[in-house]
Amino acid sequence: MSADTDSDPDVMGLDHTTVTGWGRTAPTAAWVVRPRTYEEAAAAVRDCGARGGIPRGLGRAYGDAAQNAGGSVLDMTGLDRVHAIDADGGTVLCDAGVSLHRLMEVLLPLGWFVPVTPGTRYVTVGGAIGADIHGKNHHVSGSFARHVLALELLTAGGEIRTVVPGTQLFDATAGGMGLTGVILTATIRLQPVETSLMSVDTERATDLDDLMARLAATDHRYRYSVAWIDLLARGAATGRAVLTRGDHAPLDALPARLRRDPLAFRTPRLPATPAVLPEGLLSRTTVGLFNELWYRKAPRARTGRLQRISGFFHPLDGVPHWNRVYGRGGFVQYQFVVGHGREDALRRIVRRISERRCPSFLAVLKRFGESDPGWLSFPVPGWTLALDIPAGLPGLGAFLDELDEEVAAAGGRVYLAKDARLRPELLAAMYPRLDDFRELRARLDPRGVFVSDLARRLSL
């Protein structure tokens, strides 16, 4: 976020500020309020004005989900207490503004890990529920909200409601992008671990069919699985990939020197990306060279390598502000899912991206397991591909519109937490429970207190 000249810092941390997503593509100005107590959060909701308000965590939604042009944005990171840990039963009660990074710092020394983590640990618990985030273990563990035992929700009327799984309000809030209310606390079921290291297997796949065959045949052996894809490779190499899978390393897999402190949580950091970088740094040529080197340096097959949790799950977190590498124009993160049996659609889309020569060096393919109950939760059983593309690529908007059509025709959907450009007429086809969500919102929030740029754009 960048500060605007018009501010009043004495009012509950209030600033008139330009707000954008992690992709930096569609900044808008809003009054950012920073509540420090539940009472201040309730006051912020009550006083957010005609343009409404939307809760926001650490700003890692790629698109416009946590923006609200002309209205209020509630920065919830000031509510960041860990209230209680059940070290025997494996649960934690914490504020919604607590980051997954903080939970790892607190929980790993006790032998517990968060049940689901995306590609960054710098997301809040509230954001993890609001986006119903998924990780490399969805085929085993589902998405984040599946592990939430209860949450406290501040509604538009100022009421604090305890919400539990199996209720309509829980299913609307999980994946509801903050539009049902402000999550204040959550109780989360945790994953037991013996060490803070991962045992990792890595192998190369020669093309997309080879990759999908390997995933389908052996994914059940691994808790975590992800594949990096070279989307600039063409011809017989289209979809070639590096497949990385693993699980939490048991204590007896560690050498003696590491057993002295097996649950240490170490997070190395590199220098921050400069605020200003040359435009066009990520061209087809430079990304093509990177992709070639990345694929060639990967082992053809290696098993049992020990790797830090931070390196396995969150390699980019070691480079602060890595999103700046795309330049001032920012980038689009495009993620979609198509179901099992629709592999031909995935092949066509990968081939089209390859032929279009989209310079993407962050492209990953995963398999999803069973659907989650959230009405707007993204995962469905099948294949999900996510890729970053510089926003200034000529003709990108029209090209992605065409991909949206193909995804919708295949019964798939795009991920709202990463979207900044989907056309609203495709939303109902992608999310069959959309009308239920809209109806519940209308009953719960008839004045439209909770609203975002995403909600306006897609008529949520």
CSV table of C-alpha atoms in Angstrom, one decimal:
chain,number,residue,atom,x,y,z
A,1,MET,CA,0.0,0.0,0.0
A,2,SER,CA,1.2,3.5,-0.7
A,3,ALA,CA,0.1,6.5,1.4
A,4,ASP,CA,-2.1,9.2,0.0
A,5,THR,CA,-1.7,12.8,1.1
A,6,ASP,CA,-5.1,13.0,2.9
A,7,SER,CA,-4.9,11.3,6.2
A,8,ASP,CA,-6.2,11.4,9.8
A,9,PRO,CA,-4.0,9.1,11.8
A,10,ASP,CA,-5.6,10.0,15.2
A,11,VAL,CA,-8.9,8.2,14.4
A,12,MET,CA,-8.3,4.5,15.2
A,13,GLY,CA,-5.3,4.3,12.9
A,14,LEU,CA,-7.3,5.8,10.0
A,15,ASP,CA,-5.5,6.6,6.7
A,16,HIS,CA,-6.6,7.5,3.2
A,17,THR,CA,-4.5,5.2,1.3
A,18,THR,CA,-4.0,3.5,-2.1
A,19,VAL,CA,-4.7,-0.2,-1.7
A,20,THR,CA,-3.8,-2.9,-4.2
A,21,GLY,CA,-3.5,-6.7,-4.3
A,22,TRP,CA,-0.2,-8.6,-4.5
A,23,GLY,CA,-0.4,-8.5,-8.2
A,24,ARG,CA,-0.4,-4.7,-8.2
A,25,THR,CA,-2.7,-4.4,-11.2
A,26,ALA,CA,-5.8,-2.4,-10.0
A,27,PRO,CA,-5.1,0.0,-7.1
A,28,THR,CA,-7.9,2.0,-5.6
A,29,ALA,CA,-8.1,4.5,-2.7
A,30,ALA,CA,-9.9,3.7,0.5
A,31,TRP,CA,-10.0,4.7,4.2
A,32,VAL,CA,-7.8,2.1,5.9
A,33,VAL,CA,-8.9,1.5,9.5
A,34,ARG,CA,-6.6,-0.5,11.9
A,35,PRO,CA,-8.7,-1.7,14.9
A,36,ARG,CA,-6.8,-2.9,17.9
A,37,THR,CA,-9.7,-4.4,19.9
A,38,TYR,CA,-12.9,-6.2,19.0
A,39,GLU,CA,-14.8,-3.1,20.2
A,40,GLU,CA,-12.9,-1.0,17.7
A,41,ALA,CA,-13.6,-3.5,15.0
A,42,ALA,CA,-17.3,-3.3,15.7
A,43,ALA,CA,-17.1,0.5,15.7
A,44,ALA,CA,-15.3,0.4,12.3
A,45,VAL,CA,-18.1,-1.7,10.9
A,46,ARG,CA,-20.7,0.5,12.3
A,47,ASP,CA,-19.1,3.7,10.9
A,48,CYS,CA,-17.8,2.5,7.6
A,49,GLY,CA,-20.2,4.7,5.6
A,50,ALA,CA,-22.2,4.5,2.4
A,51,ARG,CA,-19.4,2.7,0.5
A,52,GLY,CA,-19.1,-0.1,3.1
A,53,GLY,CA,-16.1,-1.9,4.3
A,54,ILE,CA,-14.1,-5.1,3.8
A,55,PRO,CA,-11.7,-6.9,6.2
A,56,ARG,CA,-8.0,-7.3,5.0
A,57,GLY,CA,-5.1,-9.2,6.3
A,58,LEU,CA,-1.5,-9.1,5.0
A,59,GLY,CA,-2.5,-8.2,1.4
A,60,ARG,CA,-1.5,-11.4,-0.3
A,61,ALA,CA,-4.8,-11.8,-2.3
A,62,TYR,CA,-3.5,-11.2,-5.8
A,63,GLY,CA,-6.5,-9.3,-7.2
A,64,ASP,CA,-9.1,-6.9,-5.8
A,65,ALA,CA,-10.7,-9.0,-3.1
A,66,ALA,CA,-9.4,-6.9,-0.2
A,67,GLN,CA,-9.9,-3.5,-1.8
A,68,ASN,CA,-12.9,-1.1,-1.5
A,69,ALA,CA,-12.7,2.0,-3.7
A,70,GLY,CA,-14.0,5.0,-1.9
A,71,GLY,CA,-15.0,3.0,1.2
A,72,SER,CA,-13.3,1.4,4.2
A,73,VAL,CA,-10.8,-1.4,4.5
A,74,LEU,CA,-10.4,-2.9,7.9
A,75,ASP,CA,-6.7,-3.9,8.4
A,76,MET,CA,-7.1,-6.8,10.9
A,77,THR,CA,-3.4,-7.4,11.6
A,78,GLY,CA,-3.5,-5.5,14.9
A,79,LEU,CA,-5.7,-8.3,16.3
A,80,ASP,CA,-3.0,-10.9,16.4
A,81,ARG,CA,-3.1,-12.7,19.8
A,82,VAL,CA,-2.7,-16.5,20.2
A,83,HIS,CA,-5.2,-17.1,23.0
A,84,ALA,CA,-4.8,-20.8,23.8
A,85,ILE,CA,-2.9,-23.9,22.6
A,86,ASP,CA,-4.0,-27.4,23.5
A,87,ALA,CA,-0.6,-29.1,23.1
A,88,ASP,CA,-2.2,-32.5,23.9
A,89,GLY,CA,-5.2,-32.3,21.7
A,90,GLY,CA,-3.6,-30.3,18.8
A,91,THR,CA,-5.8,-27.2,18.6
A,92,VAL,CA,-5.2,-23.5,18.7
A,93,LEU,CA,-7.5,-20.6,19.4
A,94,CYS,CA,-6.2,-17.3,17.9
A,95,ASP,CA,-7.3,-14.0,16.6
A,96,ALA,CA,-8.0,-13.7,12.9
A,97,GLY,CA,-5.1,-11.3,12.4
A,98,VAL,CA,-2.5,-13.9,13.4
A,99,SER,CA,-0.3,-14.9,10.5
A,100,LEU,CA,0.6,-18.4,9.6
A,101,HIS,CA,4.2,-17.4,10.0
A,102,ARG,CA,3.5,-16.5,13.7
A,103,LEU,CA,1.6,-19.8,14.2
A,104,MET,CA,4.6,-21.7,12.9
A,105,GLU,CA,6.9,-19.9,15.2
A,106,VAL,CA,4.7,-20.7,18.2
A,107,LEU,CA,3.5,-24.2,17.3
A,108,LEU,CA,6.5,-26.0,15.7
A,109,PRO,CA,8.5,-26.1,19.0
A,110,LEU,CA,5.5,-27.9,20.5
A,111,GLY,CA,5.4,-30.5,17.7
A,112,TRP,CA,2.5,-29.1,15.7
A,113,PHE,CA,2.1,-27.6,12.3
A,114,VAL,CA,-0.7,-25.6,10.5
A,115,PRO,CA,-3.0,-28.1,8.7
A,116,VAL,CA,-2.8,-26.2,5.3
A,117,THR,CA,-0.5,-23.6,4.0
A,118,PRO,CA,-0.4,-21.9,0.6
A,119,GLY,CA,2.8,-20.8,-1.1
A,120,THR,CA,3.3,-18.0,1.4
A,121,ARG,CA,3.2,-18.1,5.2
A,122,TYR,CA,2.4,-14.4,5.3
A,123,VAL,CA,-1.3,-14.7,5.3
A,124,THR,CA,-3.6,-14.3,8.2
A,125,VAL,CA,-5.9,-16.9,9.7
A,126,GLY,CA,-8.9,-14.7,8.7
A,127,GLY,CA,-7.7,-14.5,5.2
A,128,ALA,CA,-7.0,-18.2,5.1
A,129,ILE,CA,-10.7,-18.9,6.0
A,130,GLY,CA,-12.1,-16.1,3.8
A,131,ALA,CA,-10.3,-17.4,0.8
A,132,ASP,CA,-10.5,-21.1,2.0
A,133,ILE,CA,-6.9,-21.5,1.0
A,134,HIS,CA,-5.4,-24.7,-0.2
A,135,GLY,CA,-1.9,-26.1,-0.4
A,136,LYS,CA,0.2,-29.0,-1.7
A,137,ASN,CA,-1.8,-31.4,0.5
A,138,HIS,CA,-5.4,-30.8,-0.7
A,139,HIS,CA,-5.6,-34.3,-2.2
A,140,VAL,CA,-5.1,-35.6,1.4
A,141,SER,CA,-6.2,-32.8,3.8
A,142,GLY,CA,-8.6,-30.5,1.9
A,143,SER,CA,-8.6,-26.8,2.3
A,144,PHE,CA,-8.0,-24.6,5.4
A,145,ALA,CA,-11.6,-24.3,6.5
A,146,ARG,CA,-12.0,-28.1,6.8
A,147,HIS,CA,-9.8,-27.8,9.9
A,148,VAL,CA,-11.6,-24.9,11.5
A,149,LEU,CA,-13.6,-26.1,14.5
A,150,ALA,CA,-15.3,-22.8,15.2
A,151,LEU,CA,-15.0,-19.1,14.5
A,152,GLU,CA,-16.3,-15.8,15.9
A,153,LEU,CA,-17.9,-13.6,13.2
A,154,LEU,CA,-18.7,-9.9,13.6
A,155,THR,CA,-21.8,-9.4,11.4
A,156,ALA,CA,-23.1,-6.3,9.7
A,157,GLY,CA,-25.5,-5.7,12.6
A,158,GLY,CA,-22.7,-5.5,15.1
A,159,GLU,CA,-23.5,-9.0,16.6
A,160,ILE,CA,-20.7,-11.4,17.3
A,161,ARG,CA,-21.8,-14.9,16.4
A,162,THR,CA,-20.1,-18.2,17.1
A,163,VAL,CA,-20.1,-20.1,13.8
A,164,VAL,CA,-19.4,-23.8,13.5
A,165,PRO,CA,-19.0,-26.2,10.5
A,166,GLY,CA,-22.2,-27.7,9.1
A,167,THR,CA,-24.1,-24.4,9.2
A,168,GLN,CA,-25.1,-22.2,6.3
A,169,LEU,CA,-23.2,-19.3,7.7
A,170,PHE,CA,-20.0,-21.3,8.0
A,171,ASP,CA,-20.3,-22.6,4.5
A,172,ALA,CA,-20.9,-19.0,3.2
A,173,THR,CA,-18.0,-17.6,5.2
A,174,ALA,CA,-15.4,-20.3,4.2
A,175,GLY,CA,-14.3,-19.0,0.8
A,176,GLY,CA,-16.8,-16.0,1.1
A,177,MET,CA,-14.0,-13.5,0.6
A,178,GLY,CA,-14.9,-11.5,3.8
A,179,LEU,CA,-18.4,-10.6,2.5
A,180,THR,CA,-20.3,-12.3,5.4
A,181,GLY,CA,-18.6,-10.4,8.2
A,182,VAL,CA,-15.3,-9.9,10.0
A,183,ILE,CA,-13.7,-13.0,11.4
A,184,LEU,CA,-12.4,-12.2,14.9
A,185,THR,CA,-11.1,-15.5,16.2
A,186,ALA,CA,-10.8,-19.1,15.0
A,187,THR,CA,-10.2,-22.5,16.6
A,188,ILE,CA,-8.1,-24.7,14.4
A,189,ARG,CA,-7.2,-28.4,14.4
A,190,LEU,CA,-3.4,-28.9,13.9
A,191,GLN,CA,-1.1,-31.4,12.2
A,192,PRO,CA,1.4,-33.3,14.5
A,193,VAL,CA,5.0,-33.3,13.4
A,194,GLU,CA,8.2,-34.8,14.9
A,195,THR,CA,10.6,-32.3,13.2
A,196,SER,CA,10.7,-29.1,11.3
A,197,LEU,CA,12.2,-30.7,8.2
A,198,MET,CA,10.6,-32.3,5.2
A,199,SER,CA,11.6,-35.5,3.4
A,200,VAL,CA,11.4,-34.7,-0.3
A,201,ASP,CA,11.4,-36.7,-3.5
A,202,THR,CA,12.0,-34.9,-6.8
A,203,GLU,CA,11.8,-36.2,-10.4
A,204,ARG,CA,11.4,-34.8,-13.9
A,205,ALA,CA,8.5,-35.4,-16.2
A,206,THR,CA,9.1,-35.2,-19.9
A,207,ASP,CA,5.7,-33.7,-20.9
A,208,LEU,CA,2.2,-33.0,-19.5
A,209,ASP,CA,0.9,-36.6,-20.1
A,210,ASP,CA,3.9,-38.0,-18.3
A,211,LEU,CA,3.4,-35.6,-15.4
A,212,MET,CA,-0.3,-36.4,-15.0
A,213,ALA,CA,0.3,-40.1,-15.2
A,214,ARG,CA,2.9,-39.9,-12.4
A,215,LEU,CA,0.7,-37.8,-10.2
A,216,ALA,CA,-2.4,-40.0,-10.7
A,217,ALA,CA,-0.4,-43.2,-10.0
A,218,THR,CA,1.5,-42.2,-6.9
A,219,ASP,CA,0.0,-39.1,-5.3
A,220,HIS,CA,-1.6,-41.3,-2.6
A,221,ARG,CA,1.8,-42.1,-1.2
A,222,TYR,CA,2.6,-38.4,-0.4
A,223,ARG,CA,1.0,-35.9,1.9
A,224,TYR,CA,2.3,-33.0,-0.2
A,225,SER,CA,2.7,-32.8,-3.9
A,226,VAL,CA,3.3,-30.1,-6.5
A,227,ALA,CA,4.7,-29.8,-10.0
A,228,TRP,CA,6.5,-26.8,-11.6
A,229,ILE,CA,5.7,-26.7,-15.3
A,230,ASP,CA,7.7,-25.1,-18.1
A,231,LEU,CA,4.9,-23.3,-20.0
A,232,LEU,CA,7.3,-22.0,-22.7
A,233,ALA,CA,8.3,-25.5,-23.7
A,234,ARG,CA,6.6,-26.6,-27.0
A,235,GLY,CA,6.3,-29.6,-29.3
A,236,ALA,CA,7.0,-32.9,-27.7
A,237,ALA,CA,8.2,-31.2,-24.5
A,238,THR,CA,4.9,-29.3,-23.9
A,239,GLY,CA,4.2,-29.4,-20.2
A,240,ARG,CA,7.5,-30.8,-19.1
A,241,ALA,CA,7.8,-30.4,-15.4
A,242,VAL,CA,9.7,-30.9,-12.2
A,243,LEU,CA,7.6,-32.9,-9.7
A,244,THR,CA,8.3,-32.4,-6.0
A,245,ARG,CA,6.6,-34.4,-3.3
A,246,GLY,CA,7.2,-35.2,0.4
A,247,ASP,CA,6.1,-35.4,4.0
A,248,HIS,CA,7.2,-34.3,7.4
A,249,ALA,CA,10.5,-36.0,8.2
A,250,PRO,CA,10.3,-38.3,11.2
A,251,LEU,CA,12.9,-37.9,14.0
A,252,ASP,CA,14.8,-41.1,13.1
A,253,ALA,CA,15.4,-39.8,9.5
A,254,LEU,CA,17.5,-36.9,10.8
A,255,PRO,CA,21.3,-37.1,11.2
A,256,ALA,CA,22.7,-36.8,14.7
A,257,ARG,CA,23.6,-33.1,14.4
A,258,LEU,CA,20.0,-32.2,13.5
A,259,ARG,CA,18.4,-34.3,16.3
A,260,ARG,CA,19.7,-31.8,18.9
A,261,ASP,CA,17.1,-29.3,17.9
A,262,PRO,CA,14.7,-31.1,15.6
A,263,LEU,CA,11.8,-28.6,15.8
A,264,ALA,CA,13.8,-25.4,15.1
A,265,PHE,CA,12.0,-23.1,12.7
A,266,ARG,CA,14.5,-21.3,10.5
A,267,THR,CA,13.6,-18.9,7.8
A,268,PRO,CA,16.5,-17.5,5.8
A,269,ARG,CA,15.9,-14.2,4.0
A,270,LEU,CA,17.6,-12.7,1.0
A,271,PRO,CA,17.8,-8.9,0.3
A,272,ALA,CA,14.5,-7.3,-0.7
A,273,THR,CA,13.7,-6.8,-4.3
A,274,PRO,CA,14.4,-3.2,-5.3
A,275,ALA,CA,11.4,-0.9,-5.4
A,276,VAL,CA,12.1,0.0,-9.0
A,277,LEU,CA,13.3,-2.5,-11.6
A,278,PRO,CA,13.8,-2.2,-15.4
A,279,GLU,CA,10.6,-2.8,-17.3
A,280,GLY,CA,10.6,-5.9,-19.5
A,281,LEU,CA,12.9,-7.8,-17.1
A,282,LEU,CA,10.7,-10.9,-17.5
A,283,SER,CA,10.6,-11.3,-21.3
A,284,ARG,CA,10.1,-14.5,-23.2
A,285,THR,CA,13.9,-14.7,-23.6
A,286,THR,CA,14.8,-14.3,-20.0
A,287,VAL,CA,12.0,-16.5,-18.7
A,288,GLY,CA,12.8,-19.1,-21.3
A,289,LEU,CA,16.4,-19.2,-20.2
A,290,PHE,CA,15.3,-19.5,-16.6
A,291,ASN,CA,12.9,-22.3,-17.3
A,292,GLU,CA,15.5,-24.2,-19.3
A,293,LEU,CA,18.1,-23.9,-16.5
A,294,TRP,CA,15.5,-24.8,-13.8
A,295,TYR,CA,14.4,-27.9,-15.6
A,296,ARG,CA,18.0,-29.1,-16.4
A,297,LYS,CA,19.3,-28.6,-12.9
A,298,ALA,CA,16.5,-30.7,-11.4
A,299,PRO,CA,17.5,-34.3,-10.6
A,300,ARG,CA,16.0,-36.9,-12.9
A,301,ALA,CA,15.0,-38.8,-9.7
A,302,ARG,CA,16.1,-38.2,-6.1
A,303,THR,CA,14.5,-39.4,-2.9
A,304,GLY,CA,14.6,-38.6,0.7
A,305,ARG,CA,16.3,-35.2,0.6
A,306,LEU,CA,15.9,-33.3,3.9
A,307,GLN,CA,14.7,-29.7,3.4
A,308,ARG,CA,13.5,-27.0,5.7
A,309,ILE,CA,9.8,-26.3,6.0
A,310,SER,CA,10.4,-22.8,4.8
A,311,GLY,CA,12.2,-23.9,1.7
A,312,PHE,CA,9.7,-26.6,0.8
A,313,PHE,CA,6.5,-24.6,1.3
A,314,HIS,CA,7.5,-21.0,0.9
A,315,PRO,CA,10.7,-20.4,-1.2
A,316,LEU,CA,9.6,-17.0,-2.4
A,317,ASP,CA,9.0,-15.7,1.2
A,318,GLY,CA,12.8,-15.6,1.4
A,319,VAL,CA,12.8,-12.7,-1.1
A,320,PRO,CA,10.8,-9.8,0.4
A,321,HIS,CA,8.6,-7.9,-2.1
A,322,TRP,CA,9.3,-10.4,-4.8
A,323,ASN,CA,6.2,-9.2,-6.6
A,324,ARG,CA,8.2,-6.1,-7.7
A,325,VAL,CA,10.1,-8.2,-10.2
A,326,TYR,CA,7.2,-7.8,-12.6
A,327,GLY,CA,7.7,-4.0,-12.7
A,328,ARG,CA,5.3,-1.2,-12.2
A,329,GLY,CA,2.6,-2.8,-14.3
A,330,GLY,CA,2.3,-5.7,-12.0
A,331,PHE,CA,1.2,-9.2,-12.9
A,332,VAL,CA,-1.9,-11.4,-13.2
A,333,GLN,CA,-2.0,-14.6,-11.3
A,334,TYR,CA,-4.3,-17.0,-13.2
A,335,GLN,CA,-5.5,-20.1,-11.5
A,336,PHE,CA,-8.2,-22.5,-12.6
A,337,VAL,CA,-9.4,-26.0,-11.9
A,338,VAL,CA,-11.0,-28.6,-14.2
A,339,GLY,CA,-12.4,-31.9,-12.9
A,340,HIS,CA,-11.2,-35.4,-13.4
A,341,GLY,CA,-12.3,-36.7,-16.8
A,342,ARG,CA,-11.6,-33.2,-18.3
A,343,GLU,CA,-7.9,-33.7,-18.9
A,344,ASP,CA,-8.3,-32.8,-22.5
A,345,ALA,CA,-9.4,-29.3,-21.5
A,346,LEU,CA,-6.2,-29.0,-19.4
A,347,ARG,CA,-4.1,-30.2,-22.3
A,348,ARG,CA,-5.7,-27.7,-24.6
A,349,ILE,CA,-5.2,-24.8,-22.2
A,350,VAL,CA,-1.5,-25.7,-21.5
A,351,ARG,CA,-0.9,-26.0,-25.3
A,352,ARG,CA,-2.5,-22.6,-25.9
A,353,ILE,CA,-0.5,-21.0,-23.2
A,354,SER,CA,2.7,-22.6,-24.6
A,355,GLU,CA,1.8,-21.5,-28.1
A,356,ARG,CA,1.0,-18.0,-26.9
A,357,ARG,CA,4.5,-17.8,-25.4
A,358,CYS,CA,3.3,-16.4,-22.1
A,359,PRO,CA,6.5,-15.7,-20.1
A,360,SER,CA,5.6,-17.4,-16.8
A,361,PHE,CA,8.3,-18.8,-14.6
A,362,LEU,CA,5.9,-19.5,-11.6
A,363,ALA,CA,3.6,-22.1,-13.0
A,364,VAL,CA,2.4,-25.0,-10.8
A,365,LEU,CA,0.1,-28.0,-11.3
A,366,LYS,CA,-1.6,-29.8,-8.4
A,367,ARG,CA,-4.3,-32.4,-7.9
A,368,PHE,CA,-7.3,-31.6,-5.8
A,369,GLY,CA,-9.1,-34.1,-3.6
A,370,GLU,CA,-12.7,-33.9,-2.4
A,371,SER,CA,-14.6,-30.7,-2.6
A,372,ASP,CA,-14.9,-28.5,0.5
A,373,PRO,CA,-18.3,-27.4,1.8
A,374,GLY,CA,-17.8,-23.6,1.3
A,375,TRP,CA,-20.2,-22.3,-1.3
A,376,LEU,CA,-17.6,-20.2,-3.0
A,377,SER,CA,-14.6,-22.5,-2.1
A,378,PHE,CA,-12.4,-23.0,-5.1
A,379,PRO,CA,-11.2,-26.6,-5.0
A,380,VAL,CA,-13.1,-29.4,-6.7
A,381,PRO,CA,-11.7,-32.9,-7.5
A,382,GLY,CA,-9.4,-32.6,-10.4
A,383,TRP,CA,-6.4,-30.6,-11.7
A,384,THR,CA,-5.5,-27.0,-10.9
A,385,LEU,CA,-3.0,-24.9,-12.8
A,386,ALA,CA,-1.7,-21.6,-11.5
A,387,LEU,CA,0.6,-19.2,-13.4
A,388,ASP,CA,1.9,-15.7,-13.1
A,389,ILE,CA,1.9,-13.5,-16.2
A,390,PRO,CA,3.2,-9.9,-16.6
A,391,ALA,CA,0.1,-7.7,-16.8
A,392,GLY,CA,1.5,-5.7,-19.7
A,393,LEU,CA,1.7,-8.6,-22.1
A,394,PRO,CA,-0.1,-7.5,-25.3
A,395,GLY,CA,-3.6,-9.0,-25.8
A,396,LEU,CA,-3.5,-10.7,-22.3
A,397,GLY,CA,-7.0,-9.7,-21.3
A,398,ALA,CA,-8.6,-11.1,-24.4
A,399,PHE,CA,-6.5,-14.3,-24.2
A,400,LEU,CA,-7.5,-14.9,-20.6
A,401,ASP,CA,-11.1,-14.3,-21.4
A,402,GLU,CA,-10.9,-17.1,-24.0
A,403,LEU,CA,-9.3,-19.4,-21.4
A,404,ASP,CA,-12.2,-18.5,-18.9
A,405,GLU,CA,-14.7,-19.6,-21.5
A,406,GLU,CA,-12.8,-22.9,-22.0
A,407,VAL,CA,-12.6,-23.5,-18.2
A,408,ALA,CA,-16.3,-22.8,-17.8
A,409,ALA,CA,-17.3,-25.0,-20.7
A,410,ALA,CA,-15.3,-27.9,-19.0
A,411,GLY,CA,-17.2,-27.4,-15.7
A,412,GLY,CA,-14.2,-25.7,-14.1
A,413,ARG,CA,-13.7,-22.4,-12.2
A,414,VAL,CA,-11.2,-19.7,-11.5
A,415,TYR,CA,-9.9,-18.9,-8.0
A,416,LEU,CA,-11.5,-15.7,-6.7
A,417,ALA,CA,-8.7,-15.0,-4.2
A,418,LYS,CA,-6.4,-14.5,-7.2
A,419,ASP,CA,-8.8,-13.0,-9.7
A,420,ALA,CA,-8.8,-9.3,-10.8
A,421,ARG,CA,-10.5,-9.6,-14.2
A,422,LEU,CA,-13.2,-12.4,-14.5
A,423,ARG,CA,-16.4,-11.4,-16.4
A,424,PRO,CA,-19.4,-11.6,-14.1
A,425,GLU,CA,-21.5,-13.6,-16.5
A,426,LEU,CA,-19.3,-16.6,-16.1
A,427,LEU,CA,-19.4,-16.7,-12.4
A,428,ALA,CA,-22.7,-18.6,-11.9
A,429,ALA,CA,-21.5,-21.4,-14.3
A,430,MET,CA,-18.3,-21.8,-12.3
A,431,TYR,CA,-19.9,-21.6,-8.8
A,432,PRO,CA,-23.3,-23.4,-8.6
A,433,ARG,CA,-24.0,-22.2,-5.1
A,434,LEU,CA,-23.7,-18.5,-6.0
A,435,ASP,CA,-27.4,-17.8,-5.7
A,436,ASP,CA,-27.4,-19.4,-2.2
A,437,PHE,CA,-24.5,-17.1,-1.2
A,438,ARG,CA,-26.2,-14.0,-2.6
A,439,GLU,CA,-29.4,-14.9,-0.8
A,440,LEU,CA,-27.7,-15.4,2.6
A,441,ARG,CA,-25.8,-12.2,2.2
A,442,ALA,CA,-29.0,-10.3,1.4
A,443,ARG,CA,-30.6,-11.6,4.6
A,444,LEU,CA,-27.5,-11.2,6.8
A,445,ASP,CA,-26.4,-7.8,5.5
A,446,PRO,CA,-29.4,-6.0,3.9
A,447,ARG,CA,-27.7,-2.6,3.9
A,448,GLY,CA,-24.6,-3.9,2.0
A,449,VAL,CA,-22.2,-3.1,4.8
A,450,PHE,CA,-19.5,-5.6,3.6
A,451,VAL,CA,-18.4,-4.9,0.1
A,452,SER,CA,-15.2,-5.0,-2.0
A,453,ASP,CA,-14.0,-4.1,-5.5
A,454,LEU,CA,-14.3,-7.9,-6.2
A,455,ALA,CA,-17.9,-8.0,-5.0
A,456,ARG,CA,-18.9,-5.0,-7.1
A,457,ARG,CA,-17.2,-6.3,-10.2
A,458,LEU,CA,-18.8,-9.8,-9.9
A,459,SER,CA,-22.1,-8.7,-8.3
A,460,LEU,CA,-21.5,-11.0,-5.3
